CSV table of C-alpha atoms in Angstrom, one decimal:
chain,number,residue,atom,x,y,z
A,1,UNK,CA,-35.9,-18.4,70.0
A,2,UNK,CA,-33.7,-20.7,72.0
A,3,UNK,CA,-32.1,-18.8,75.0
A,4,UNK,CA,-28.6,-19.9,74.2
A,5,UNK,CA,-28.9,-19.0,70.7
A,6,UNK,CA,-30.3,-15.4,71.4
A,7,UNK,CA,-27.4,-14.8,74.1
A,8,UNK,CA,-24.9,-16.0,71.4
A,9,UNK,CA,-26.5,-13.6,68.8
A,10,UNK,CA,-26.2,-10.6,71.4
A,11,UNK,CA,-22.7,-11.5,72.0
A,12,UNK,CA,-22.0,-11.5,68.2
A,13,UNK,CA,-23.6,-8.3,67.6
A,14,UNK,CA,-21.9,-6.7,70.4
A,15,UNK,CA,-18.6,-7.7,69.2
A,16,UNK,CA,-19.3,-6.6,65.8
A,17,UNK,CA,-20.2,-3.2,67.2
A,18,UNK,CA,-16.8,-2.9,68.3
A,19,UNK,CA,-15.2,-4.9,65.6
A,20,UNK,CA,-16.4,-2.5,62.9
A,21,UNK,CA,-15.5,0.7,64.8
A,22,UNK,CA,-18.9,1.8,65.7
A,23,UNK,CA,-18.4,1.8,69.5
A,24,UNK,CA,-15.2,1.9,71.7
A,25,UNK,CA,-14.0,1.7,75.3
A,26,UNK,CA,-16.2,4.3,76.8
A,27,UNK,CA,-19.3,2.2,75.9
A,28,UNK,CA,-18.0,-0.7,77.9
A,29,UNK,CA,-17.6,1.5,80.9
A,30,UNK,CA,-21.2,2.5,80.6
A,31,UNK,CA,-22.4,-1.2,80.4
A,32,UNK,CA,-20.4,-1.6,83.7
A,33,UNK,CA,-22.6,0.8,85.4
A,34,UNK,CA,-25.8,-1.4,84.7
A,35,UNK,CA,-26.9,-3.6,87.6
A,36,UNK,CA,-29.9,-4.7,89.3
A,37,UNK,CA,-30.1,-1.2,91.0
A,38,UNK,CA,-30.2,0.3,87.5
A,39,UNK,CA,-31.3,-2.4,85.2
A,40,UNK,CA,-32.0,-0.3,82.2
A,41,UNK,CA,-29.2,2.2,82.6
A,42,UNK,CA,-27.6,1.6,79.1
A,43,UNK,CA,-31.0,2.0,77.3
A,44,UNK,CA,-31.6,5.1,79.3
A,45,UNK,CA,-28.0,6.7,78.5
A,46,UNK,CA,-28.4,5.9,74.9
A,47,UNK,CA,-31.9,7.6,74.8
A,48,UNK,CA,-30.4,10.6,76.7
A,49,UNK,CA,-27.5,10.8,74.4
A,50,UNK,CA,-29.7,10.9,71.4
A,51,UNK,CA,-32.2,13.5,72.9
A,52,UNK,CA,-29.5,15.6,74.3
A,53,UNK,CA,-27.4,15.6,71.2
A,54,UNK,CA,-30.3,16.4,68.9
A,55,UNK,CA,-30.2,19.9,70.3
A,56,UNK,CA,-26.4,20.2,69.5
A,57,UNK,CA,-26.9,18.9,66.0
A,58,UNK,CA,-29.8,21.5,65.5
A,59,UNK,CA,-27.3,24.3,66.7
A,60,UNK,CA,-24.6,23.2,64.2
A,61,UNK,CA,-27.2,22.9,61.3
A,62,UNK,CA,-28.6,26.5,62.2
A,63,UNK,CA,-24.9,27.9,62.3
A,64,UNK,CA,-24.1,26.1,59.0
A,65,UNK,CA,-27.1,27.8,57.4
A,66,UNK,CA,-26.2,31.2,58.6
A,67,UNK,CA,-24.5,33.6,56.2
A,68,UNK,CA,-21.9,34.5,57.1
A,69,UNK,CA,-20.9,31.4,58.9
A,70,UNK,CA,-19.6,32.0,62.3
A,71,UNK,CA,-16.8,29.6,62.4
A,72,UNK,CA,-16.1,30.2,66.1
A,73,UNK,CA,-19.7,29.4,67.2
A,74,UNK,CA,-19.6,26.1,64.8
A,75,UNK,CA,-16.5,25.0,66.5
A,76,UNK,CA,-18.1,25.5,69.9
A,77,UNK,CA,-21.2,23.7,69.1
A,78,UNK,CA,-19.0,20.7,67.5
A,79,UNK,CA,-16.8,20.9,70.6
A,80,UNK,CA,-19.9,20.2,72.7
A,81,UNK,CA,-21.2,17.5,70.3
A,82,UNK,CA,-17.9,15.6,70.1
A,83,UNK,CA,-17.8,15.6,73.9
A,84,UNK,CA,-21.0,13.9,74.1
A,85,UNK,CA,-20.3,11.5,71.4
A,86,UNK,CA,-16.9,10.4,72.7
A,87,UNK,CA,-18.4,10.0,76.3
A,88,UNK,CA,-20.9,7.3,75.0
A,89,UNK,CA,-17.9,5.7,73.0
A,90,UNK,CA,-19.6,6.6,69.5
A,91,UNK,CA,-16.1,6.1,67.6
A,92,UNK,CA,-17.1,6.6,64.1
A,93,UNK,CA,-19.1,9.8,65.0
A,94,UNK,CA,-16.3,11.1,66.9
A,95,UNK,CA,-13.8,10.6,64.3
A,96,UNK,CA,-16.1,12.5,61.8
A,97,UNK,CA,-16.3,15.1,64.4
A,98,UNK,CA,-12.5,15.5,64.1
A,99,UNK,CA,-12.7,15.8,60.3
A,100,UNK,CA,-15.2,18.5,60.6
A,101,UNK,CA,-13.1,20.4,63.2
A,102,UNK,CA,-10.2,20.7,60.6
A,103,UNK,CA,-12.4,22.0,58.0
A,104,UNK,CA,-13.7,24.6,60.5
A,105,UNK,CA,-10.4,25.6,61.6
A,106,UNK,CA,-9.6,26.2,58.1
A,107,UNK,CA,-12.9,28.0,57.7
A,108,UNK,CA,-13.8,25.8,54.8
A,109,UNK,CA,-17.7,26.1,54.6
A,110,UNK,CA,-18.2,23.5,51.9
A,111,UNK,CA,-16.0,21.0,53.7
A,112,UNK,CA,-17.8,21.6,57.0
A,113,UNK,CA,-21.0,21.0,55.1
A,114,UNK,CA,-19.8,17.8,53.6
A,115,UNK,CA,-18.1,16.4,56.7
A,116,UNK,CA,-21.2,17.4,58.8
A,117,UNK,CA,-23.3,15.2,56.5
A,118,UNK,CA,-20.8,12.3,57.3
A,119,UNK,CA,-21.3,13.2,61.2
A,120,UNK,CA,-25.0,12.8,60.7
A,121,UNK,CA,-25.0,9.9,58.8
A,122,UNK,CA,-22.7,8.0,61.2
A,123,UNK,CA,-24.8,9.3,64.0
A,124,UNK,CA,-28.0,7.9,62.4
A,125,UNK,CA,-26.4,4.4,61.6
A,126,UNK,CA,-25.1,4.0,65.2
A,127,UNK,CA,-28.8,4.8,66.4
A,128,UNK,CA,-30.2,2.1,64.3
A,129,UNK,CA,-27.6,-0.4,65.4
A,130,UNK,CA,-27.9,0.3,69.0
A,131,UNK,CA,-31.7,0.1,68.8
A,132,UNK,CA,-31.5,-3.3,67.3
A,133,UNK,CA,-28.7,-4.4,69.8
A,134,UNK,CA,-30.5,-3.3,72.8
A,135,UNK,CA,-33.8,-4.9,71.8
A,136,UNK,CA,-31.9,-8.1,71.5
A,137,UNK,CA,-30.5,-7.6,74.8
A,138,UNK,CA,-34.0,-7.0,76.3
A,139,UNK,CA,-35.2,-10.1,74.7
A,140,UNK,CA,-32.3,-12.1,76.1
A,141,UNK,CA,-33.1,-10.8,79.6
A,142,UNK,CA,-36.6,-11.9,79.3
A,143,UNK,CA,-35.7,-15.2,78.1
A,144,UNK,CA,-33.4,-15.7,81.0
A,145,UNK,CA,-36.2,-14.9,83.6
A,146,UNK,CA,-38.9,-17.0,81.7
B,1,UNK,CA,-33.4,-8.6,86.2
B,2,UNK,CA,-31.0,-6.3,84.7
B,3,UNK,CA,-29.9,-7.3,80.9
B,4,UNK,CA,-26.7,-8.9,81.4
B,5,UNK,CA,-23.9,-7.6,78.7
B,6,UNK,CA,-21.5,-10.3,77.4
B,7,UNK,CA,-18.6,-10.7,79.9
B,8,UNK,CA,-15.3,-12.4,80.3
B,9,UNK,CA,-13.4,-12.7,77.0
B,10,UNK,CA,-15.8,-10.6,75.2
B,11,UNK,CA,-15.2,-7.9,77.5
B,12,UNK,CA,-11.4,-8.1,78.0
B,13,UNK,CA,-11.0,-8.3,74.1
B,14,UNK,CA,-13.6,-6.3,72.4
B,15,UNK,CA,-12.2,-7.3,68.9
B,16,UNK,CA,-9.3,-5.1,68.8
B,17,UNK,CA,-6.8,-7.4,70.6
B,18,UNK,CA,-6.6,-4.8,73.4
B,19,UNK,CA,-7.1,-5.8,77.1
B,20,UNK,CA,-8.4,-3.2,79.5
B,21,UNK,CA,-6.1,-2.5,82.2
B,22,UNK,CA,-8.7,-0.8,84.7
B,23,UNK,CA,-12.4,-0.7,85.3
B,24,UNK,CA,-14.3,1.6,87.4
B,25,UNK,CA,-15.2,-1.3,89.6
B,26,UNK,CA,-11.4,-1.9,90.3
B,27,UNK,CA,-11.3,0.4,93.3
B,28,UNK,CA,-12.6,0.1,96.8
B,29,UNK,CA,-12.6,3.3,98.7
B,30,UNK,CA,-11.6,3.1,102.3
B,31,UNK,CA,-12.6,6.7,102.8
B,32,UNK,CA,-15.6,9.0,102.0
B,33,UNK,CA,-14.5,10.9,99.0
B,34,UNK,CA,-16.5,13.8,97.2
B,35,UNK,CA,-16.2,14.9,93.8
B,36,UNK,CA,-17.6,17.9,91.9
B,37,UNK,CA,-18.2,17.8,88.1
B,38,UNK,CA,-18.5,20.8,86.1
B,39,UNK,CA,-19.8,20.3,82.7
B,40,UNK,CA,-22.1,22.2,80.6
B,41,UNK,CA,-23.4,19.4,78.7
B,42,UNK,CA,-26.1,17.5,80.7
B,43,UNK,CA,-25.4,14.1,79.2
B,44,UNK,CA,-21.8,14.3,79.7
B,45,UNK,CA,-22.1,15.4,83.5
B,46,UNK,CA,-24.4,12.5,84.1
B,47,UNK,CA,-21.9,10.0,82.6
B,48,UNK,CA,-18.9,11.6,84.5
B,49,UNK,CA,-21.1,11.5,87.8
B,50,UNK,CA,-22.0,7.9,87.1
B,51,UNK,CA,-18.4,6.8,86.8
B,52,UNK,CA,-17.5,8.5,89.9
B,53,UNK,CA,-20.3,7.0,91.8
B,54,UNK,CA,-19.7,3.5,90.6
B,55,UNK,CA,-16.1,4.1,92.2
B,56,UNK,CA,-18.0,4.8,95.5
B,57,UNK,CA,-17.7,8.7,95.5
B,58,UNK,CA,-20.5,11.2,96.6
B,59,UNK,CA,-21.0,13.7,93.7
B,60,UNK,CA,-22.5,17.0,92.9
B,61,UNK,CA,-22.7,18.4,89.4
B,62,UNK,CA,-23.1,21.8,88.0
B,63,UNK,CA,-23.3,23.0,84.5
B,64,UNK,CA,-21.1,26.2,84.5
B,65,UNK,CA,-17.9,27.8,85.8
B,66,UNK,CA,-19.7,30.4,88.0
B,67,UNK,CA,-21.8,27.9,89.8
B,68,UNK,CA,-18.7,25.8,90.5
B,69,UNK,CA,-16.9,28.8,92.0
B,70,UNK,CA,-19.7,30.0,94.2
B,71,UNK,CA,-20.1,26.4,95.6
B,72,UNK,CA,-16.3,26.5,96.6
B,73,UNK,CA,-16.7,30.1,97.9
B,74,UNK,CA,-19.6,29.1,100.0
B,75,UNK,CA,-17.4,26.6,101.8
B,76,UNK,CA,-18.3,23.3,100.1
B,77,UNK,CA,-15.5,20.9,100.2
B,78,UNK,CA,-14.6,18.3,97.6
B,79,UNK,CA,-11.6,16.0,97.3
B,80,UNK,CA,-11.7,16.0,93.4
B,81,UNK,CA,-13.1,18.4,90.9
B,82,UNK,CA,-13.6,17.4,87.1
B,83,UNK,CA,-13.8,20.4,85.0
B,84,UNK,CA,-14.6,20.5,81.3
B,85,UNK,CA,-12.5,23.0,79.4
B,86,UNK,CA,-15.5,24.1,77.3
B,87,UNK,CA,-17.9,25.7,79.5
B,88,UNK,CA,-20.7,28.3,78.9
B,89,UNK,CA,-19.8,32.1,79.9
B,90,UNK,CA,-16.8,31.2,81.9
B,91,UNK,CA,-14.4,28.5,80.4
B,92,UNK,CA,-12.8,25.8,82.4
B,93,UNK,CA,-9.3,27.5,82.4
B,94,UNK,CA,-10.8,30.7,84.3
B,95,UNK,CA,-12.9,28.5,86.5
B,96,UNK,CA,-9.7,26.6,87.6
B,97,UNK,CA,-7.9,29.8,88.2
B,98,UNK,CA,-10.7,31.3,90.3
B,99,UNK,CA,-11.0,28.0,92.3
B,100,UNK,CA,-7.5,28.0,93.1
B,101,UNK,CA,-7.7,31.8,94.0
B,102,UNK,CA,-10.1,31.0,96.5
B,103,UNK,CA,-7.3,28.8,98.2
B,104,UNK,CA,-8.8,25.4,97.3
B,105,UNK,CA,-6.1,22.8,96.8
B,106,UNK,CA,-8.1,19.7,96.0
B,107,UNK,CA,-7.3,17.5,92.9
B,108,UNK,CA,-8.6,19.2,89.8
B,109,UNK,CA,-8.7,17.2,86.5
B,110,UNK,CA,-9.3,19.1,83.2
B,111,UNK,CA,-11.3,17.3,80.6
B,112,UNK,CA,-11.6,18.3,77.0
B,113,UNK,CA,-13.1,16.8,73.9
B,114,UNK,CA,-10.0,18.1,71.9
B,115,UNK,CA,-6.7,17.9,73.6
B,116,UNK,CA,-3.2,19.5,72.5
B,117,UNK,CA,-0.2,20.2,74.3
B,118,UNK,CA,-0.8,23.8,74.5
B,119,UNK,CA,-4.2,23.0,76.1
B,120,UNK,CA,-2.4,20.9,78.8
B,121,UNK,CA,0.2,23.6,79.4
B,122,UNK,CA,-2.5,26.2,79.9
B,123,UNK,CA,-4.5,24.0,82.3
B,124,UNK,CA,-1.5,23.2,84.4
B,125,UNK,CA,-0.5,26.9,84.6
B,126,UNK,CA,-4.0,27.7,85.6
B,127,UNK,CA,-3.5,25.3,88.5
B,128,UNK,CA,-5.1,22.2,87.4
B,129,UNK,CA,-3.4,19.1,88.2
B,130,UNK,CA,-4.2,16.5,85.5
B,131,UNK,CA,-5.4,17.0,82.1
B,132,UNK,CA,-7.4,14.3,80.1
B,133,UNK,CA,-9.3,13.8,76.9
B,134,UNK,CA,-13.0,13.3,77.4
B,135,UNK,CA,-14.3,11.1,78.6
B,136,UNK,CA,-11.9,10.7,81.7
B,137,UNK,CA,-10.9,6.9,81.6
B,138,UNK,CA,-10.4,4.6,84.5
B,139,UNK,CA,-6.8,4.3,83.5
B,140,UNK,CA,-6.5,8.0,84.4
B,141,UNK,CA,-9.1,8.2,87.2
B,142,UNK,CA,-8.2,5.2,89.3
B,143,UNK,CA,-4.7,6.1,90.3
B,144,UNK,CA,-5.9,9.6,91.2
B,145,UNK,CA,-8.5,8.1,93.4
B,146,UNK,CA,-6.1,5.7,95.2
B,147,UNK,CA,-3.9,8.6,95.9
B,148,UNK,CA,-6.8,10.4,97.4
B,149,UNK,CA,-7.8,7.5,99.4
B,150,UNK,CA,-4.3,7.0,100.8
B,151,UNK,CA,-3.7,3.7,99.0
B,152,UNK,CA,-0.6,2.5,97.3
B,153,UNK,CA,-0.5,2.8,93.8
B,154,UNK,CA,-0.6,-0.7,91.8
B,155,UNK,CA,0.5,0.6,88.4
């Protein structure tokens, strides 16, 4: 694909990730940490986010499946997960975390279960979009050096 | 060659019409500054340390309050400590109190995934200086670093 067209596509996809609310400011800060000394920083940080947060998601699921539900523990796990999500700029994911917390504070088990499905959905959607986006970024980088 | 992310207008206005006021690259330190990051989540700690290093600080990270207190008690000196309020075993508030009880007077920034006015007041009462939602933004951090570095504020 033509280099300029590829770079234009990268820029458009990036803009759409922000315009559609999937990402916000902290992701830009992370992008700025990438340089020639850390050429794959963003890919590495995204990979680390998903591997690190998988553990947190498991903890939340386990806590939701326990009877009785320990809402304090659930809140603690979600606190950690929201911290991670907000640190990478995963805006829709963190918004759903906030909804979850409201149900958790009210000790509403059904609400927690429902809203956690939304959290996981947004988490998975963002993962797919970032995979596509970062692959395009890599292709654009290769085309610049070709 | 590092993949380059769109720059210029695409950065300045990422679709919301908002323009960034600060970037972590907006500061050039004149002095050697050190920071300790206390965060129980590995990913968050790496991100926070990454931002501080991009500003030119030397950083160290620990994943719990006990380790932070031990480090300070052993004589380690830092210009800045960033503490997550949610820590395993000993929370951020207690960690802050114990660090202050050791006589440490450096700048302490508390961060939390959820912030409320009560949380802020509790943190300040524990001896903290600045309380911020996670992740700490350049808008919060840059003025603090300029102050620590003896620069004039440009706000």
